[in-house]
GROMACS .gro file of C-alpha atoms in nm:
model
  330
    1UNK     CA    1  -0.025   0.001  -0.016
    2UNK     CA    2   0.123   0.359  -0.117
    3UNK     CA    3   0.286   0.562   0.169
    4UNK     CA    4   0.055   0.890   0.008
    5UNK     CA    5  -0.263   0.716  -0.023
    6UNK     CA    6  -0.538   0.713   0.287
    7UNK     CA    7  -0.478   0.352   0.433
    8UNK     CA    8  -0.909   0.312   0.429
    9UNK     CA    9  -1.094   0.086   0.129
   10UNK     CA   10  -1.468   0.118   0.095
   11UNK     CA   11  -1.616  -0.256   0.105
   12UNK     CA   12  -1.856  -0.321  -0.229
   13UNK     CA   13  -2.003  -0.667  -0.164
   14UNK     CA   14  -2.084  -0.612   0.223
   15UNK     CA   15  -2.277  -0.908   0.382
   16UNK     CA   16  -2.471  -0.891   0.641
   17UNK     CA   17  -2.334  -1.112   0.969
   18UNK     CA   18  -2.535  -1.418   0.906
   19UNK     CA   19  -2.477  -1.391   0.563
   20UNK     CA   20  -2.085  -1.449   0.555
   21UNK     CA   21  -1.888  -1.726   0.518
   22UNK     CA   22  -1.920  -1.967   0.807
   23UNK     CA   23  -1.562  -2.040   0.978
   24UNK     CA   24  -1.679  -2.378   1.172
   25UNK     CA   25  -1.480  -2.615   0.921
   26UNK     CA   26  -1.152  -2.426   0.925
   27UNK     CA   27  -1.129  -2.390   1.286
   28UNK     CA   28  -1.090  -2.742   1.319
   29UNK     CA   29  -1.051  -2.818   1.718
   30UNK     CA   30  -0.721  -3.057   1.681
   31UNK     CA   31  -0.522  -2.788   1.505
   32UNK     CA   32  -0.645  -2.497   1.821
   33UNK     CA   33  -0.573  -2.816   2.031
   34UNK     CA   34  -0.221  -2.864   1.916
   35UNK     CA   35  -0.118  -2.490   1.845
   36UNK     CA   36  -0.186  -2.475   2.211
   37UNK     CA   37  -0.009  -2.804   2.332
   38UNK     CA   38   0.335  -2.652   2.140
   39UNK     CA   39   0.287  -2.320   2.329
   40UNK     CA   40   0.209  -2.479   2.653
   41UNK     CA   41   0.542  -2.670   2.605
   42UNK     CA   42   0.771  -2.371   2.501
   43UNK     CA   43   0.969  -2.248   2.795
   44UNK     CA   44   0.896  -1.927   2.965
   45UNK     CA   45   1.178  -1.905   3.255
   46UNK     CA   46   0.897  -1.866   3.526
   47UNK     CA   47   0.860  -1.495   3.382
   48UNK     CA   48   0.481  -1.359   3.406
   49UNK     CA   49   0.401  -0.975   3.340
   50UNK     CA   50   0.242  -0.846   3.600
   51UNK     CA   51   0.129  -0.504   3.473
   52UNK     CA   52   0.253  -0.139   3.221
   53UNK     CA   53   0.560  -0.043   3.283
   54UNK     CA   54   0.423   0.321   3.276
   55UNK     CA   55   0.261   0.240   3.646
   56UNK     CA   56   0.598   0.284   3.784
   57UNK     CA   57   0.657   0.608   3.692
   58UNK     CA   58   0.753   0.841   4.021
   59UNK     CA   59   0.598   0.691   4.325
   60UNK     CA   60   0.403   0.448   4.167
   61UNK     CA   61   0.365   0.049   4.227
   62UNK     CA   62   0.232  -0.258   4.079
   63UNK     CA   63   0.073  -0.459   4.292
   64UNK     CA   64  -0.103  -0.834   4.188
   65UNK     CA   65  -0.158  -1.198   4.294
   66UNK     CA   66  -0.007  -1.453   4.096
   67UNK     CA   67  -0.067  -1.828   4.102
   68UNK     CA   68  -0.181  -1.705   4.481
   69UNK     CA   69   0.166  -1.501   4.576
   70UNK     CA   70   0.137  -1.200   4.651
   71UNK     CA   71   0.403  -0.972   4.500
   72UNK     CA   72   0.467  -0.581   4.447
   73UNK     CA   73   0.665  -0.364   4.262
   74UNK     CA   74   0.846  -0.019   4.249
   75UNK     CA   75   1.098   0.168   4.136
   76UNK     CA   76   1.378   0.234   4.415
   77UNK     CA   77   1.623   0.508   4.494
   78UNK     CA   78   1.835   0.440   4.201
   79UNK     CA   79   1.504   0.439   3.946
   80UNK     CA   80   1.528   0.084   3.856
   81UNK     CA   81   1.229  -0.162   3.932
   82UNK     CA   82   1.220  -0.437   4.262
   83UNK     CA   83   0.972  -0.644   4.344
   84UNK     CA   84   0.889  -0.922   4.586
   85UNK     CA   85   0.644  -1.037   4.812
   86UNK     CA   86   0.322  -0.828   4.841
   87UNK     CA   87   0.322  -0.932   5.287
   88UNK     CA   88   0.519  -0.714   5.539
   89UNK     CA   89   0.711  -0.946   5.678
   90UNK     CA   90   0.671  -0.791   6.001
   91UNK     CA   91   0.287  -0.872   6.047
   92UNK     CA   92   0.151  -0.987   5.681
   93UNK     CA   93   0.013  -0.645   5.644
   94UNK     CA   94  -0.058  -0.591   5.225
   95UNK     CA   95   0.227  -0.400   5.079
   96UNK     CA   96  -0.024  -0.301   4.790
   97UNK     CA   97  -0.205  -0.039   5.010
   98UNK     CA   98   0.140   0.052   5.132
   99UNK     CA   99   0.277   0.412   5.000
  100UNK     CA  100   0.579   0.457   4.798
  101UNK     CA  101   0.813   0.766   4.914
  102UNK     CA  102   1.159   0.845   4.724
  103UNK     CA  103   1.191   0.487   4.591
  104UNK     CA  104   1.140   0.331   4.944
  105UNK     CA  105   0.809   0.135   5.029
  106UNK     CA  106   0.691   0.241   5.362
  107UNK     CA  107   0.466  -0.031   5.545
  108UNK     CA  108   0.161   0.159   5.652
  109UNK     CA  109   0.065  -0.022   5.932
  110UNK     CA  110   0.419  -0.037   6.112
  111UNK     CA  111   0.639   0.194   5.950
  112UNK     CA  112   0.889  -0.094   5.823
  113UNK     CA  113   1.076   0.069   5.497
  114UNK     CA  114   1.204  -0.136   5.226
  115UNK     CA  115   1.439   0.032   4.969
  116UNK     CA  116   1.437  -0.320   4.720
  117UNK     CA  117   1.705  -0.486   4.926
  118UNK     CA  118   1.651  -0.824   5.149
  119UNK     CA  119   1.560  -0.661   5.490
  120UNK     CA  120   1.368  -0.850   5.806
  121UNK     CA  121   1.276  -1.118   5.643
  122UNK     CA  122   1.184  -0.963   5.331
  123UNK     CA  123   1.328  -1.156   5.023
  124UNK     CA  124   1.364  -0.950   4.662
  125UNK     CA  125   1.217  -1.115   4.329
  126UNK     CA  126   1.383  -1.082   3.983
  127UNK     CA  127   1.208  -0.848   3.806
  128UNK     CA  128   1.248  -0.694   3.418
  129UNK     CA  129   1.123  -0.399   3.249
  130UNK     CA  130   1.109  -0.405   2.904
  131UNK     CA  131   0.976  -0.049   2.820
  132UNK     CA  132   0.613  -0.129   2.730
  133UNK     CA  133   0.555  -0.447   3.108
  134UNK     CA  134   0.676  -0.555   3.373
  135UNK     CA  135   0.766  -0.915   3.435
  136UNK     CA  136   0.845  -1.093   3.757
  137UNK     CA  137   1.008  -1.387   3.793
  138UNK     CA  138   0.858  -1.668   4.035
  139UNK     CA  139   0.995  -1.974   4.044
  140UNK     CA  140   0.838  -2.140   4.309
  141UNK     CA  141   0.513  -2.101   4.091
  142UNK     CA  142   0.686  -2.186   3.750
  143UNK     CA  143   0.842  -2.492   3.852
  144UNK     CA  144   1.073  -2.423   3.513
  145UNK     CA  145   1.436  -2.379   3.412
  146UNK     CA  146   1.463  -2.019   3.505
  147UNK     CA  147   1.581  -1.773   3.242
  148UNK     CA  148   1.770  -1.457   3.330
  149UNK     CA  149   1.510  -1.239   3.163
  150UNK     CA  150   1.161  -1.290   2.951
  151UNK     CA  151   1.086  -1.387   2.639
  152UNK     CA  152   1.047  -1.087   2.488
  153UNK     CA  153   0.852  -1.100   2.117
  154UNK     CA  154   1.004  -0.829   1.901
  155UNK     CA  155   0.862  -0.543   1.902
  156UNK     CA  156   0.821  -0.144   1.760
  157UNK     CA  157   1.078   0.055   1.937
  158UNK     CA  158   0.887   0.218   2.200
  159UNK     CA  159   1.002   0.560   2.199
  160UNK     CA  160   0.864   0.560   1.801
  161UNK     CA  161   0.534   0.366   1.923
  162UNK     CA  162   0.204   0.451   2.069
  163UNK     CA  163   0.183   0.209   2.341
  164UNK     CA  164  -0.116   0.138   2.550
  165UNK     CA  165  -0.194  -0.139   2.803
  166UNK     CA  166  -0.488  -0.295   2.871
  167UNK     CA  167  -0.599  -0.487   3.176
  168UNK     CA  168  -0.920  -0.774   3.211
  169UNK     CA  169  -0.998  -1.079   3.429
  170UNK     CA  170  -1.175  -1.379   3.349
  171UNK     CA  171  -1.258  -1.654   3.555
  172UNK     CA  172  -1.053  -1.928   3.382
  173UNK     CA  173  -0.701  -2.064   3.317
  174UNK     CA  174  -0.419  -1.930   3.110
  175UNK     CA  175  -0.464  -2.217   2.874
  176UNK     CA  176  -0.816  -2.049   2.796
  177UNK     CA  177  -0.671  -1.734   2.732
  178UNK     CA  178  -0.429  -1.831   2.465
  179UNK     CA  179  -0.649  -2.065   2.273
  180UNK     CA  180  -0.907  -1.831   2.250
  181UNK     CA  181  -0.575  -1.602   2.046
  182UNK     CA  182  -0.500  -1.917   1.882
  183UNK     CA  183  -0.872  -1.922   1.704
  184UNK     CA  184  -0.872  -1.614   1.445
  185UNK     CA  185  -1.163  -1.764   1.266
  186UNK     CA  186  -1.397  -1.663   1.529
  187UNK     CA  187  -1.317  -1.273   1.466
  188UNK     CA  188  -1.599  -1.150   1.225
  189UNK     CA  189  -1.860  -1.379   1.380
  190UNK     CA  190  -1.798  -1.272   1.790
  191UNK     CA  191  -1.642  -0.942   1.676
  192UNK     CA  192  -1.884  -0.790   1.366
  193UNK     CA  193  -1.835  -0.422   1.530
  194UNK     CA  194  -1.467  -0.461   1.500
  195UNK     CA  195  -1.372  -0.713   1.183
  196UNK     CA  196  -1.477  -0.809   0.851
  197UNK     CA  197  -1.373  -0.985   0.587
  198UNK     CA  198  -1.158  -1.159   0.792
  199UNK     CA  199  -1.006  -1.482   0.619
  200UNK     CA  200  -0.746  -1.737   0.756
  201UNK     CA  201  -0.515  -1.769   0.437
  202UNK     CA  202  -0.259  -1.978   0.637
  203UNK     CA  203  -0.259  -2.195   0.903
  204UNK     CA  204  -0.109  -2.571   1.006
  205UNK     CA  205  -0.164  -2.836   0.741
  206UNK     CA  206  -0.236  -3.073   1.015
  207UNK     CA  207  -0.199  -2.982   1.387
  208UNK     CA  208   0.201  -3.107   1.422
  209UNK     CA  209   0.209  -2.871   1.171
  210UNK     CA  210   0.382  -2.444   1.190
  211UNK     CA  211   0.168  -2.260   1.471
  212UNK     CA  212   0.193  -1.928   1.237
  213UNK     CA  213  -0.166  -1.834   1.150
  214UNK     CA  214  -0.170  -1.563   0.862
  215UNK     CA  215  -0.522  -1.379   0.838
  216UNK     CA  216  -0.665  -1.125   0.615
  217UNK     CA  217  -0.905  -0.888   0.806
  218UNK     CA  218  -1.014  -0.566   0.727
  219UNK     CA  219  -1.076  -0.351   1.064
  220UNK     CA  220  -1.444  -0.127   1.057
  221UNK     CA  221  -1.344   0.283   1.043
  222UNK     CA  222  -1.750   0.369   0.994
  223UNK     CA  223  -1.987   0.220   0.760
  224UNK     CA  224  -1.853   0.041   0.492
  225UNK     CA  225  -1.525   0.225   0.524
  226UNK     CA  226  -1.257  -0.029   0.636
  227UNK     CA  227  -0.856  -0.076   0.696
  228UNK     CA  228  -0.751  -0.398   0.530
  229UNK     CA  229  -0.468  -0.557   0.690
  230UNK     CA  230  -0.249  -0.883   0.721
  231UNK     CA  231  -0.152  -0.981   1.029
  232UNK     CA  232   0.040  -1.355   1.151
  233UNK     CA  233  -0.071  -1.482   1.487
  234UNK     CA  234   0.236  -1.678   1.686
  235UNK     CA  235   0.296  -1.825   2.048
  236UNK     CA  236   0.638  -1.779   2.142
  237UNK     CA  237   0.585  -1.867   2.507
  238UNK     CA  238   0.277  -2.066   2.735
  239UNK     CA  239   0.129  -1.792   2.822
  240UNK     CA  240   0.154  -1.577   2.530
  241UNK     CA  241   0.018  -1.484   2.172
  242UNK     CA  242   0.125  -1.197   1.955
  243UNK     CA  243  -0.034  -1.070   1.603
  244UNK     CA  244   0.158  -0.924   1.415
  245UNK     CA  245   0.072  -0.652   1.090
  246UNK     CA  246   0.286  -0.786   0.820
  247UNK     CA  247   0.113  -0.562   0.535
  248UNK     CA  248  -0.090  -0.245   0.532
  249UNK     CA  249  -0.182   0.025   0.751
  250UNK     CA  250   0.043   0.012   1.065
  251UNK     CA  251   0.282  -0.280   0.936
  252UNK     CA  252   0.517  -0.416   1.249
  253UNK     CA  253   0.272  -0.339   1.510
  254UNK     CA  254   0.217  -0.608   1.746
  255UNK     CA  255  -0.033  -0.678   1.967
  256UNK     CA  256   0.086  -0.862   2.269
  257UNK     CA  257  -0.198  -1.076   2.475
  258UNK     CA  258  -0.044  -1.239   2.814
  259UNK     CA  259  -0.235  -1.452   3.030
  260UNK     CA  260  -0.105  -1.473   3.428
  261UNK     CA  261  -0.297  -1.682   3.645
  262UNK     CA  262  -0.409  -1.468   3.973
  263UNK     CA  263  -0.517  -1.791   4.176
  264UNK     CA  264  -0.875  -1.901   4.326
  265UNK     CA  265  -1.166  -1.703   4.383
  266UNK     CA  266  -1.399  -1.755   4.668
  267UNK     CA  267  -1.574  -2.020   4.484
  268UNK     CA  268  -1.260  -2.190   4.426
  269UNK     CA  269  -1.237  -2.114   4.046
  270UNK     CA  270  -0.936  -2.017   3.853
  271UNK     CA  271  -0.891  -1.640   3.814
  272UNK     CA  272  -0.676  -1.481   3.503
  273UNK     CA  273  -0.523  -1.193   3.407
  274UNK     CA  274  -0.558  -1.077   3.036
  275UNK     CA  275  -0.228  -0.810   3.012
  276UNK     CA  276  -0.263  -0.701   2.624
  277UNK     CA  277   0.025  -0.416   2.542
  278UNK     CA  278  -0.059  -0.262   2.188
  279UNK     CA  279   0.256  -0.113   2.036
  280UNK     CA  280   0.171   0.060   1.721
  281UNK     CA  281   0.373   0.229   1.469
  282UNK     CA  282   0.351   0.359   1.125
  283UNK     CA  283   0.600   0.521   0.867
  284UNK     CA  284   0.336   0.787   0.771
  285UNK     CA  285   0.431   1.176   0.867
  286UNK     CA  286   0.104   1.202   1.055
  287UNK     CA  287   0.204   0.943   1.322
  288UNK     CA  288   0.429   1.187   1.493
  289UNK     CA  289   0.129   1.385   1.585
  290UNK     CA  290  -0.067   1.038   1.720
  291UNK     CA  291   0.249   0.970   1.924
  292UNK     CA  292   0.192   1.343   2.055
  293UNK     CA  293  -0.137   1.273   2.129
  294UNK     CA  294  -0.080   0.938   2.294
  295UNK     CA  295  -0.195   1.084   2.667
  296UNK     CA  296  -0.530   1.129   2.479
  297UNK     CA  297  -0.506   0.820   2.241
  298UNK     CA  298  -0.444   0.585   2.505
  299UNK     CA  299  -0.751   0.566   2.692
  300UNK     CA  300  -0.965   0.535   2.385
  301UNK     CA  301  -0.677   0.190   2.243
  302UNK     CA  302  -0.822   0.069   2.631
  303UNK     CA  303  -1.144   0.099   2.591
  304UNK     CA  304  -1.122  -0.039   2.233
  305UNK     CA  305  -0.935  -0.352   2.390
  306UNK     CA  306  -1.151  -0.327   2.666
  307UNK     CA  307  -1.493  -0.427   2.399
  308UNK     CA  308  -1.326  -0.671   2.217
  309UNK     CA  309  -1.213  -0.855   2.597
  310UNK     CA  310  -1.520  -0.883   2.713
  311UNK     CA  311  -1.656  -1.074   2.399
  312UNK     CA  312  -1.323  -1.299   2.436
  313UNK     CA  313  -1.288  -1.335   2.844
  314UNK     CA  314  -1.680  -1.500   2.784
  315UNK     CA  315  -1.503  -1.725   2.507
  316UNK     CA  316  -1.243  -1.824   2.735
  317UNK     CA  317  -1.460  -1.831   3.050
  318UNK     CA  318  -1.666  -2.067   2.873
  319UNK     CA  319  -1.419  -2.290   2.763
  320UNK     CA  320  -1.289  -2.282   3.099
  321UNK     CA  321  -1.652  -2.423   3.232
  322UNK     CA  322  -1.667  -2.656   2.962
  323UNK     CA  323  -1.342  -2.851   3.089
  324UNK     CA  324  -1.436  -2.834   3.455
  325UNK     CA  325  -1.710  -3.009   3.366
  326UNK     CA  326  -1.631  -3.258   3.167
  327UNK     CA  327  -1.805  -3.122   2.850
  328UNK     CA  328  -1.551  -2.961   2.623
  329UNK     CA  329  -1.612  -3.117   2.275
  330UNK     CA  330  -1.316  -3.352   2.159
   0.00000   0.00000   0.00000
């Protein structure tokens, strides 16, 4: 597509939702299950995404329960991220409620001050800030061979991209979120307000084939006006699926979906956080204006992701419900 042309197209053969081509024969359960199984076998090095890097600006912090383990992350006195247990070693106060002052987290129960180093029974955890997302390594939870750093998918340079991070929570397990993303065939059926004319043009010929799923799809703008792109879905780790735009507007842009297990709810059901990073880039001159307007655009990007994940989490939750009751097809 020429950079001097508008990226918009006009759908000349728009069809009603119910008249679009069925995709259920192509969305073979064995194919999706095979891709999921191979993703689960890839190493994560025990790294889990806990949130957006932007949350750690100034005296900000991230607090999350990962697989039942409370974790807190902030920036220490030298500006580097530090992480550790989210329970105060003194009497168990929830450090998620404690403030950070000049790089020191101060327990709001009795004033125990933590600067990120081992102290009073509190031991730090490995942490990694990739510029968009913050990761924590939990060896006791993951049980894998530890890696020095997480497997971060290639993405546009954050300084030259528009980035936004969405977080949602569902009653399901990480595999249900990953399975949802490895089923692009549902896109135009489940999300007709965003996607039309979706065709999976390249997928594994058999369940043991390569994992890349190449999709032609158009993003709806208004009425019959759309933005057509080609995207590739891959699963570089057991809890991550990446969609990369390879042709069309925003080529090189990525959407990273990370599934982080939280632990059980009051009814004993598993809860999983979906932490999705949108890293958008464009060679168009006007994109520099969009980057400068990032504070205004990020809420819109998060709202768009939230609408999609309202449906996709319903898919993931339904999948878990059927699995947990022994009724999942196949």
